[in-house]
mmCIF file of C-alpha atoms and ligand atoms in Angstrom:
data_model
loop_
_atom_site.group_PDB
_atom_site.id
_atom_site.type_symbol
_atom_site.label_atom_id
_atom_site.label_comp_id
_atom_site.label_asym_id
_atom_site.label_seq_id
_atom_site.Cartn_x
_atom_site.Cartn_y
_atom_site.Cartn_z
ATOM 1 C CA UNK A 1 19.664 94.012 40.280
ATOM 2 C CA UNK A 2 19.290 90.269 41.048
ATOM 3 C CA UNK A 3 15.838 89.160 42.158
ATOM 4 C CA UNK A 4 15.618 88.696 45.923
ATOM 5 C CA UNK A 5 14.019 85.454 47.120
ATOM 6 C CA UNK A 6 13.163 84.213 50.597
ATOM 7 C CA UNK A 7 14.882 83.411 52.849
ATOM 8 C CA UNK A 8 16.965 86.556 52.701
ATOM 9 C CA UNK A 9 19.228 88.587 54.952
ATOM 10 C CA UNK A 10 17.800 91.980 55.871
ATOM 11 C CA UNK A 11 21.082 93.915 56.031
ATOM 12 C CA UNK A 12 24.754 93.114 55.572
ATOM 13 C CA UNK A 13 26.386 96.449 56.494
ATOM 14 C CA UNK A 14 26.091 95.614 60.206
ATOM 15 C CA UNK A 15 25.205 92.637 62.392
ATOM 16 C CA UNK A 16 21.527 92.663 63.378
ATOM 17 C CA UNK A 17 20.101 89.897 65.611
ATOM 18 C CA UNK A 18 16.896 89.075 67.526
ATOM 19 C CA UNK A 19 14.619 90.645 64.872
ATOM 20 C CA UNK A 20 11.246 91.648 66.323
ATOM 21 C CA UNK A 21 8.935 92.626 63.455
ATOM 22 C CA UNK A 22 5.659 94.567 63.505
ATOM 23 C CA UNK A 23 3.466 96.218 60.914
ATOM 24 C CA UNK A 24 3.253 99.941 61.665
ATOM 25 C CA UNK A 25 1.974 102.625 59.299
ATOM 26 C CA UNK A 26 1.547 100.020 56.527
ATOM 27 C CA UNK A 27 5.207 98.863 56.534
ATOM 28 C CA UNK A 28 7.192 96.189 58.321
ATOM 29 C CA UNK A 29 9.393 97.674 61.039
ATOM 30 C CA UNK A 30 12.097 95.440 62.468
ATOM 31 C CA UNK A 31 13.650 96.051 65.883
ATOM 32 C CA UNK A 32 16.895 94.044 66.102
ATOM 33 C CA UNK A 33 19.767 93.902 68.555
ATOM 34 C CA UNK A 34 22.889 95.504 67.053
ATOM 35 C CA UNK A 35 25.663 92.930 67.465
ATOM 36 C CA UNK A 36 29.274 94.078 67.806
ATOM 37 C CA UNK A 37 32.595 92.380 68.439
ATOM 38 C CA UNK A 38 33.412 93.664 71.920
ATOM 39 C CA UNK A 39 36.342 91.261 72.296
ATOM 40 C CA UNK A 40 34.786 89.589 75.364
ATOM 41 C CA UNK A 41 35.373 85.810 75.662
ATOM 42 C CA UNK A 42 32.237 83.625 75.413
ATOM 43 C CA UNK A 43 30.677 82.340 78.635
ATOM 44 C CA UNK A 44 27.307 80.915 79.795
ATOM 45 C CA UNK A 45 26.317 84.321 81.204
ATOM 46 C CA UNK A 46 26.364 85.812 77.686
ATOM 47 C CA UNK A 47 28.885 88.545 78.604
ATOM 48 C CA UNK A 48 30.074 88.448 74.961
ATOM 49 C CA UNK A 49 26.745 89.996 73.885
ATOM 50 C CA UNK A 50 27.886 93.510 74.807
ATOM 51 C CA UNK A 51 25.693 95.651 72.570
ATOM 52 C CA UNK A 52 25.580 99.435 73.055
ATOM 53 C CA UNK A 53 22.824 100.716 70.756
ATOM 54 C CA UNK A 54 19.778 99.827 68.657
ATOM 55 C CA UNK A 55 19.003 100.535 65.009
ATOM 56 C CA UNK A 56 15.529 100.346 63.437
ATOM 57 C CA UNK A 57 14.963 98.745 60.020
ATOM 58 C CA UNK A 58 11.919 98.994 57.767
ATOM 59 C CA UNK A 59 10.733 97.444 54.527
ATOM 60 C CA UNK A 60 7.667 97.858 52.352
ATOM 61 C CA UNK A 61 8.009 94.437 50.775
ATOM 62 C CA UNK A 62 9.694 91.343 52.225
ATOM 63 C CA UNK A 63 11.801 91.028 49.075
ATOM 64 C CA UNK A 64 12.289 94.796 48.694
ATOM 65 C CA UNK A 65 14.779 97.379 49.860
ATOM 66 C CA UNK A 66 15.495 97.592 53.593
ATOM 67 C CA UNK A 67 15.950 101.024 55.162
ATOM 68 C CA UNK A 68 18.268 101.392 58.151
ATOM 69 C CA UNK A 69 16.887 104.355 60.097
ATOM 70 C CA UNK A 70 20.129 104.641 62.066
ATOM 71 C CA UNK A 71 20.682 104.697 65.812
ATOM 72 C CA UNK A 72 17.359 104.757 67.676
ATOM 73 C CA UNK A 73 18.632 104.445 71.252
ATOM 74 C CA UNK A 74 22.091 104.505 72.849
ATOM 75 C CA UNK A 75 23.164 102.773 76.062
ATOM 76 C CA UNK A 76 24.909 105.956 77.227
ATOM 77 C CA UNK A 77 21.560 107.795 77.150
ATOM 78 C CA UNK A 78 19.866 105.371 79.574
ATOM 79 C CA UNK A 79 20.690 106.555 83.116
ATOM 80 C CA UNK A 80 19.930 103.260 84.868
ATOM 81 C CA UNK A 81 21.669 100.945 82.338
ATOM 82 C CA UNK A 82 25.331 99.904 82.495
ATOM 83 C CA UNK A 83 25.698 97.348 79.685
ATOM 84 C CA UNK A 84 24.226 94.783 77.293
ATOM 85 C CA UNK A 85 21.314 96.151 75.288
ATOM 86 C CA UNK A 86 19.720 92.792 74.410
ATOM 87 C CA UNK A 87 16.583 92.011 72.420
ATOM 88 C CA UNK A 88 14.009 94.825 72.367
ATOM 89 C CA UNK A 89 10.443 95.129 71.101
ATOM 90 C CA UNK A 90 8.127 98.002 70.184
ATOM 91 C CA UNK A 91 4.382 98.595 70.607
ATOM 92 C CA UNK A 92 2.070 101.419 69.513
ATOM 93 C CA UNK A 93 -0.750 103.158 71.340
ATOM 94 C CA UNK A 94 -2.498 106.516 70.858
ATOM 95 C CA UNK A 95 0.156 108.190 68.696
ATOM 96 C CA UNK A 96 3.201 106.979 70.653
ATOM 97 C CA UNK A 97 5.622 104.116 70.001
ATOM 98 C CA UNK A 98 6.984 102.362 73.092
ATOM 99 C CA UNK A 99 10.291 100.507 72.962
ATOM 100 C CA UNK A 100 10.815 97.891 75.697
ATOM 101 C CA UNK A 101 14.444 96.892 76.178
ATOM 102 C CA UNK A 102 16.570 94.940 78.664
ATOM 103 C CA UNK A 103 19.971 95.946 79.969
ATOM 104 C CA UNK A 104 22.078 95.178 83.024
ATOM 105 C CA UNK A 105 21.867 97.893 85.654
ATOM 106 C CA UNK A 106 24.869 99.162 87.615
ATOM 107 C CA UNK A 107 24.591 96.119 89.948
ATOM 108 C CA UNK A 108 24.731 93.622 87.060
ATOM 109 C CA UNK A 109 20.985 92.813 87.238
ATOM 110 C CA UNK A 110 18.936 92.639 84.033
ATOM 111 C CA UNK A 111 16.047 95.120 84.126
ATOM 112 C CA UNK A 112 13.559 96.153 81.428
ATOM 113 C CA UNK A 113 13.203 99.792 80.470
ATOM 114 C CA UNK A 114 10.873 101.798 78.242
ATOM 115 C CA UNK A 115 11.695 104.501 75.702
ATOM 116 C CA UNK A 116 9.183 106.489 73.650
ATOM 117 C CA UNK A 117 8.981 108.062 70.206
ATOM 118 C CA UNK A 118 6.391 109.675 67.956
ATOM 119 C CA UNK A 119 7.754 107.610 65.038
ATOM 120 C CA UNK A 120 8.187 103.832 64.618
ATOM 121 C CA UNK A 121 11.677 104.620 63.283
ATOM 122 C CA UNK A 122 12.711 106.478 66.441
ATOM 123 C CA UNK A 123 14.758 108.026 67.892
ATOM 124 C CA UNK A 124 13.435 106.801 71.240
ATOM 125 C CA UNK A 125 13.742 108.760 74.497
ATOM 126 C CA UNK A 126 14.370 106.518 77.512
ATOM 127 C CA UNK A 127 12.571 106.864 80.849
ATOM 128 C CA UNK A 128 14.984 107.571 83.726
ATOM 129 C CA UNK A 129 14.120 104.374 85.647
ATOM 130 C CA UNK A 130 13.458 100.763 84.575
ATOM 131 C CA UNK A 131 9.939 99.298 84.840
ATOM 132 C CA UNK A 132 9.058 98.430 88.447
ATOM 133 C CA UNK A 133 7.764 94.852 88.218
ATOM 134 C CA UNK A 134 9.632 93.578 85.135
ATOM 135 C CA UNK A 135 12.974 91.738 85.156
ATOM 136 C CA UNK A 136 15.220 89.434 83.112
ATOM 137 C CA UNK A 137 15.359 89.766 79.292
ATOM 138 C CA UNK A 138 13.637 89.508 75.918
ATOM 139 C CA UNK A 139 10.461 91.607 76.303
ATOM 140 C CA UNK A 140 7.884 90.952 73.573
ATOM 141 C CA UNK A 141 4.672 92.962 73.452
ATOM 142 C CA UNK A 142 1.500 91.505 71.982
ATOM 143 C CA UNK A 143 -1.612 93.569 71.247
ATOM 144 C CA UNK A 144 -4.782 91.501 71.416
ATOM 145 C CA UNK A 145 -7.817 92.186 69.217
ATOM 146 C CA UNK A 146 -9.466 94.230 71.998
ATOM 147 C CA UNK A 147 -6.458 96.602 72.156
ATOM 148 C CA UNK A 148 -5.053 95.157 75.415
ATOM 149 C CA UNK A 149 -1.248 94.884 75.419
ATOM 150 C CA UNK A 150 0.592 92.053 77.159
ATOM 151 C CA UNK A 151 4.327 91.857 77.802
ATOM 152 C CA UNK A 152 6.036 88.468 77.691
ATOM 153 C CA UNK A 153 9.576 88.273 79.047
ATOM 154 C CA UNK A 154 12.304 86.161 80.602
ATOM 155 C CA UNK A 155 15.263 83.996 79.755
ATOM 156 C CA UNK A 156 17.225 81.485 81.861
ATOM 157 C CA UNK A 157 21.037 81.111 82.336
ATOM 158 C CA UNK A 158 22.578 84.544 81.506
ATOM 159 C CA UNK A 159 19.075 86.011 81.198
ATOM 160 C CA UNK A 160 18.752 85.577 85.013
ATOM 161 C CA UNK A 161 15.068 84.490 85.080
ATOM 162 C CA UNK A 162 15.888 81.676 87.537
ATOM 163 C CA UNK A 163 17.178 84.241 90.008
ATOM 164 C CA UNK A 164 13.660 85.723 90.399
ATOM 165 C CA UNK A 165 11.920 82.447 91.360
ATOM 166 C CA UNK A 166 11.162 83.636 94.900
ATOM 167 C CA UNK A 167 10.028 87.123 93.827
ATOM 168 C CA UNK A 168 13.249 88.960 94.649
ATOM 169 C CA UNK A 169 16.646 88.738 92.939
ATOM 170 C CA UNK A 170 18.866 85.935 94.261
ATOM 171 C CA UNK A 171 22.225 85.576 92.440
ATOM 172 C CA UNK A 172 22.991 82.250 94.170
ATOM 173 C CA UNK A 173 20.345 80.239 92.260
ATOM 174 C CA UNK A 174 21.798 77.779 89.667
ATOM 175 C CA UNK A 175 21.260 78.575 85.931
ATOM 176 C CA UNK A 176 18.135 76.396 85.701
ATOM 177 C CA UNK A 177 16.326 73.644 87.616
ATOM 178 C CA UNK A 178 16.868 70.000 86.735
ATOM 179 C CA UNK A 179 15.096 66.676 86.991
ATOM 180 C CA UNK A 180 11.374 65.969 86.930
ATOM 181 C CA UNK A 181 10.192 69.285 88.329
ATOM 182 C CA UNK A 182 8.459 71.636 85.858
ATOM 183 C CA UNK A 183 10.775 73.801 83.764
ATOM 184 C CA UNK A 184 10.717 77.549 84.373
ATOM 185 C CA UNK A 185 8.165 79.386 82.248
ATOM 186 C CA UNK A 186 8.353 82.833 80.694
ATOM 187 C CA UNK A 187 6.442 85.605 82.446
ATOM 188 C CA UNK A 188 3.444 87.565 81.170
ATOM 189 C CA UNK A 189 1.662 90.653 82.453
ATOM 190 C CA UNK A 190 -0.854 93.120 81.053
ATOM 191 C CA UNK A 191 0.589 96.554 80.382
ATOM 192 C CA UNK A 192 -0.901 99.549 82.180
ATOM 193 C CA UNK A 193 -3.031 102.037 80.225
ATOM 194 C CA UNK A 194 -0.041 104.409 79.972
ATOM 195 C CA UNK A 195 2.115 101.544 78.594
ATOM 196 C CA UNK A 196 4.938 102.531 80.953
ATOM 197 C CA UNK A 197 4.482 99.910 83.691
ATOM 198 C CA UNK A 198 2.954 96.478 84.163
ATOM 199 C CA UNK A 199 -0.663 96.655 85.298
ATOM 200 C CA UNK A 200 -0.364 93.488 87.392
ATOM 201 C CA UNK A 201 2.157 91.142 88.976
ATOM 202 C CA UNK A 202 3.800 89.020 86.263
ATOM 203 C CA UNK A 203 2.487 85.453 86.042
ATOM 204 C CA UNK A 204 4.603 82.415 85.180
ATOM 205 C CA UNK A 205 3.324 80.731 82.014
ATOM 206 C CA UNK A 206 2.705 77.007 82.138
ATOM 207 C CA UNK A 207 3.804 75.011 79.086
ATOM 208 C CA UNK A 208 2.269 71.545 79.002
ATOM 209 C CA UNK A 209 3.089 68.516 76.921
ATOM 210 C CA UNK A 210 0.171 67.089 74.860
ATOM 211 C CA UNK A 211 -0.773 64.736 77.752
ATOM 212 C CA UNK A 212 -1.396 67.751 80.001
ATOM 213 C CA UNK A 213 1.737 67.355 82.152
ATOM 214 C CA UNK A 214 4.055 70.357 82.579
ATOM 215 C CA UNK A 215 7.178 70.206 80.372
ATOM 216 C CA UNK A 216 9.950 69.059 82.712
ATOM 217 C CA UNK A 217 13.172 70.871 83.558
ATOM 218 C CA UNK A 218 15.318 68.100 82.036
ATOM 219 C CA UNK A 219 13.399 68.174 78.740
ATOM 220 C CA UNK A 220 15.852 70.512 77.004
ATOM 221 C CA UNK A 221 14.353 69.713 73.579
ATOM 222 C CA UNK A 222 11.093 71.389 74.561
ATOM 223 C CA UNK A 223 11.568 73.529 77.658
ATOM 224 C CA UNK A 224 11.506 77.336 77.545
ATOM 225 C CA UNK A 225 14.920 79.024 77.470
ATOM 226 C CA UNK A 226 14.421 82.600 76.102
ATOM 227 C CA UNK A 227 12.990 84.656 73.198
ATOM 228 C CA UNK A 228 9.251 84.315 73.958
ATOM 229 C CA UNK A 229 6.973 85.653 71.210
ATOM 230 C CA UNK A 230 3.176 85.742 71.033
ATOM 231 C CA UNK A 231 1.021 85.842 67.919
ATOM 232 C CA UNK A 232 -2.567 84.942 67.169
ATOM 233 C CA UNK A 233 -3.653 82.838 64.208
ATOM 234 C CA UNK A 234 -7.311 82.054 63.521
ATOM 235 C CA UNK A 235 -8.300 82.862 67.116
ATOM 236 C CA UNK A 236 -5.598 80.678 68.746
ATOM 237 C CA UNK A 237 -2.714 82.117 70.802
ATOM 238 C CA UNK A 238 0.716 80.865 69.715
ATOM 239 C CA UNK A 239 3.574 81.127 72.226
ATOM 240 C CA UNK A 240 6.902 80.505 70.516
ATOM 241 C CA UNK A 241 10.361 80.465 72.086
ATOM 242 C CA UNK A 242 13.960 79.283 71.890
ATOM 243 C CA UNK A 243 15.054 76.043 73.569
ATOM 244 C CA UNK A 244 18.540 77.537 74.116
ATOM 245 C CA UNK A 245 21.122 74.769 74.423
ATOM 246 C CA UNK A 246 19.197 72.543 71.977
ATOM 247 C CA UNK A 247 19.011 75.504 69.573
ATOM 248 C CA UNK A 248 15.431 75.179 68.308
ATOM 249 C CA UNK A 249 12.507 77.538 67.879
ATOM 250 C CA UNK A 250 9.383 75.735 69.086
ATOM 251 C CA UNK A 251 5.762 76.641 69.798
ATOM 252 C CA UNK A 252 2.824 75.888 72.047
ATOM 253 C CA UNK A 253 -0.803 76.982 71.670
ATOM 254 C CA UNK A 254 -3.556 78.105 74.012
ATOM 255 C CA UNK A 255 -6.947 79.787 74.124
ATOM 256 C CA UNK A 256 -5.972 82.960 76.002
ATOM 257 C CA UNK A 257 -2.891 85.207 76.381
ATOM 258 C CA UNK A 258 -1.946 83.838 79.841
ATOM 259 C CA UNK A 259 -2.004 80.143 78.943
ATOM 260 C CA UNK A 260 -1.572 77.357 79.795
ATOM 261 C CA UNK A 261 -0.093 76.525 76.408
ATOM 262 C CA UNK A 262 0.275 73.039 74.961
ATOM 263 C CA UNK A 263 3.481 72.143 73.152
ATOM 264 C CA UNK A 264 2.912 71.612 69.410
ATOM 265 C CA UNK A 265 6.286 71.269 67.681
ATOM 266 C CA UNK A 266 9.369 72.784 66.068
ATOM 267 C CA UNK A 267 9.204 75.957 63.966
ATOM 268 C CA UNK A 268 12.899 76.148 63.035
ATOM 269 C CA UNK A 269 15.644 73.536 63.433
ATOM 270 C CA UNK A 270 19.088 74.786 64.608
ATOM 271 C CA UNK A 271 20.740 77.589 62.662
ATOM 272 C CA UNK A 272 24.461 78.342 62.343
ATOM 273 C CA UNK A 273 25.442 79.904 65.694
ATOM 274 C CA UNK A 274 24.456 79.193 69.314
ATOM 275 C CA UNK A 275 21.417 81.420 69.724
ATOM 276 C CA UNK A 276 18.137 81.325 67.838
ATOM 277 C CA UNK A 277 15.534 84.074 68.199
ATOM 278 C CA UNK A 278 12.639 85.289 66.136
ATOM 279 C CA UNK A 279 9.304 86.985 65.577
ATOM 280 C CA UNK A 280 6.254 86.015 63.534
ATOM 281 C CA UNK A 281 4.125 88.552 61.693
ATOM 282 C CA UNK A 282 1.372 88.643 59.090
ATOM 283 C CA UNK A 283 1.848 91.062 56.200
ATOM 284 C CA UNK A 284 -0.264 91.452 53.075
ATOM 285 C CA UNK A 285 -2.019 88.113 53.708
ATOM 286 C CA UNK A 286 1.111 85.976 54.250
ATOM 287 C CA UNK A 287 2.933 84.934 57.410
ATOM 288 C CA UNK A 288 6.652 85.489 57.919
ATOM 289 C CA UNK A 289 9.312 84.273 60.329
ATOM 290 C CA UNK A 290 12.048 86.786 61.137
ATOM 291 C CA UNK A 291 15.083 85.060 62.665
ATOM 292 C CA UNK A 292 18.882 85.185 62.668
ATOM 293 C CA UNK A 293 21.969 83.095 62.139
ATOM 294 C CA UNK A 294 25.732 83.544 62.351
ATOM 295 C CA UNK A 295 26.562 82.421 58.807
ATOM 296 C CA UNK A 296 27.807 85.810 57.579
ATOM 297 C CA UNK A 297 30.323 86.111 60.441
ATOM 298 C CA UNK A 298 31.651 82.607 59.795
ATOM 299 C CA UNK A 299 29.761 81.169 62.785
ATOM 300 C CA UNK A 300 30.778 83.702 65.440
ATOM 301 C CA UNK A 301 28.124 83.450 68.183
ATOM 302 C CA UNK A 302 27.752 87.152 69.051
ATOM 303 C CA UNK A 303 27.827 88.334 65.410
ATOM 304 C CA UNK A 304 24.457 87.409 63.954
ATOM 305 C CA UNK A 305 22.467 88.532 60.913
ATOM 306 C CA UNK A 306 18.709 88.939 60.694
ATOM 307 C CA UNK A 307 16.735 87.078 58.016
ATOM 308 C CA UNK A 308 13.159 86.578 56.898
ATOM 309 C CA UNK A 309 11.403 83.586 55.380
ATOM 310 C CA UNK A 310 7.792 82.570 54.767
ATOM 311 C CA UNK A 311 5.913 80.533 57.374
ATOM 312 C CA UNK A 312 3.206 78.019 56.473
ATOM 313 C CA UNK A 313 0.327 76.564 58.501
ATOM 314 C CA UNK A 314 -1.432 73.276 57.929
ATOM 315 C CA UNK A 315 -5.265 73.215 57.939
ATOM 316 C CA UNK A 316 -5.230 72.080 61.617
ATOM 317 C CA UNK A 317 -3.265 75.208 62.592
ATOM 318 C CA UNK A 318 0.063 73.415 63.080
ATOM 319 C CA UNK A 319 3.164 75.125 61.688
ATOM 320 C CA UNK A 320 5.288 73.486 58.987
ATOM 321 C CA UNK A 321 8.828 73.040 60.370
ATOM 322 C CA UNK A 322 11.526 75.052 58.634
ATOM 323 C CA UNK A 323 15.107 73.872 58.179
ATOM 324 C CA UNK A 324 17.454 76.234 60.043
ATOM 325 C CA UNK A 325 20.182 75.685 57.466
ATOM 326 C CA UNK A 326 18.085 76.573 54.407
ATOM 327 C CA UNK A 327 15.175 78.546 55.879
ATOM 328 C CA UNK A 328 12.825 76.408 53.779
ATOM 329 C CA UNK A 329 10.109 73.908 54.784
ATOM 330 C CA UNK A 330 11.324 70.412 55.671
ATOM 331 C CA UNK A 331 8.317 68.994 53.806
ATOM 332 C CA UNK A 332 6.454 69.914 50.619
HETATM 333 O O1 FUB B 401 21.009 89.125 71.837
HETATM 334 C C1 FUB B 401 21.287 88.734 73.159
HETATM 335 C C2 FUB B 401 20.507 87.528 73.540
HETATM 336 O O2 FUB B 401 20.822 86.441 72.678
HETATM 337 C C3 FUB B 401 19.012 87.657 73.395
HETATM 338 O O3 FUB B 401 18.415 88.483 74.347
HETATM 339 C C4 FUB B 401 18.658 86.234 73.463
HETATM 340 O O4 FUB B 401 17.343 85.927 73.160
HETATM 341 C C5 FUB B 401 19.657 85.654 72.489
HETATM 342 O O5 FUB B 401 19.243 85.785 71.165
#
């Protein structure tokens, strides 16, 4: 068999996007969206991302064999959900694995639900109702060193975050603000002890430019769009996210899980395909970026494939930018 080098695709027998990776039970588990061709025309609401189930992947080595554990959760088994199983994430506490996933409810509103399993590979059993204080898309759960779990979430445009600005859902709000006002930030909240609800009202995260001013709504090269992810490196909190219509993965750093975070730079330049989405994880002493592109489908936006490549830090903690086309550093 040919030697596998990074970057590499994780699987090619199905389309797997939005890869959220964690180390559980000594292996890397990856929780992707399962992309399908639903035949729905593309629009800014993302209706063409019409996924109906999740698979779980695992690997013992980043260049080794990838196991597809099969279907872990089906849309039809979630009573409150009507369509669009978008990016999920999984956390572990006290013998149980908790999958957090968004879907549109029967009124077309994105909610976030929880499903549980005794195994990181699933299958996961969904709770009958969505979480009470969570909304929008792209949940990502971060466990801090003291065992506290925080959920980051939100995405603008089709992810509907802008519709929650006043605390309740308002479908008349435009896809995002514009001009010199601060851009919308992702939300963060501590998870309750039982991991099934948020323990507090979600807070909007402030992302500042290096001069201390909030990143502005018109700054599409740096403003938050979707796909928030939190990791900690050498005691610093790294918030990374997609810039959406400028197609970059970027990051900002702070000294606590709530922020504010200061913009630091680009992690990954645009990939083939409209969306970009990722996770960052340390495994066996190295750091990896899990991400996706649409190369294998010939550039079709809703048919993406998950990949992994190595991530490098400079001595000052900044991240070396990777080229979205090659998955390799842009500098030596
Ligand atoms: O997979 C559907 C959506 O596309 C995700 O929730 C977004 O982050 C984008 O990757």
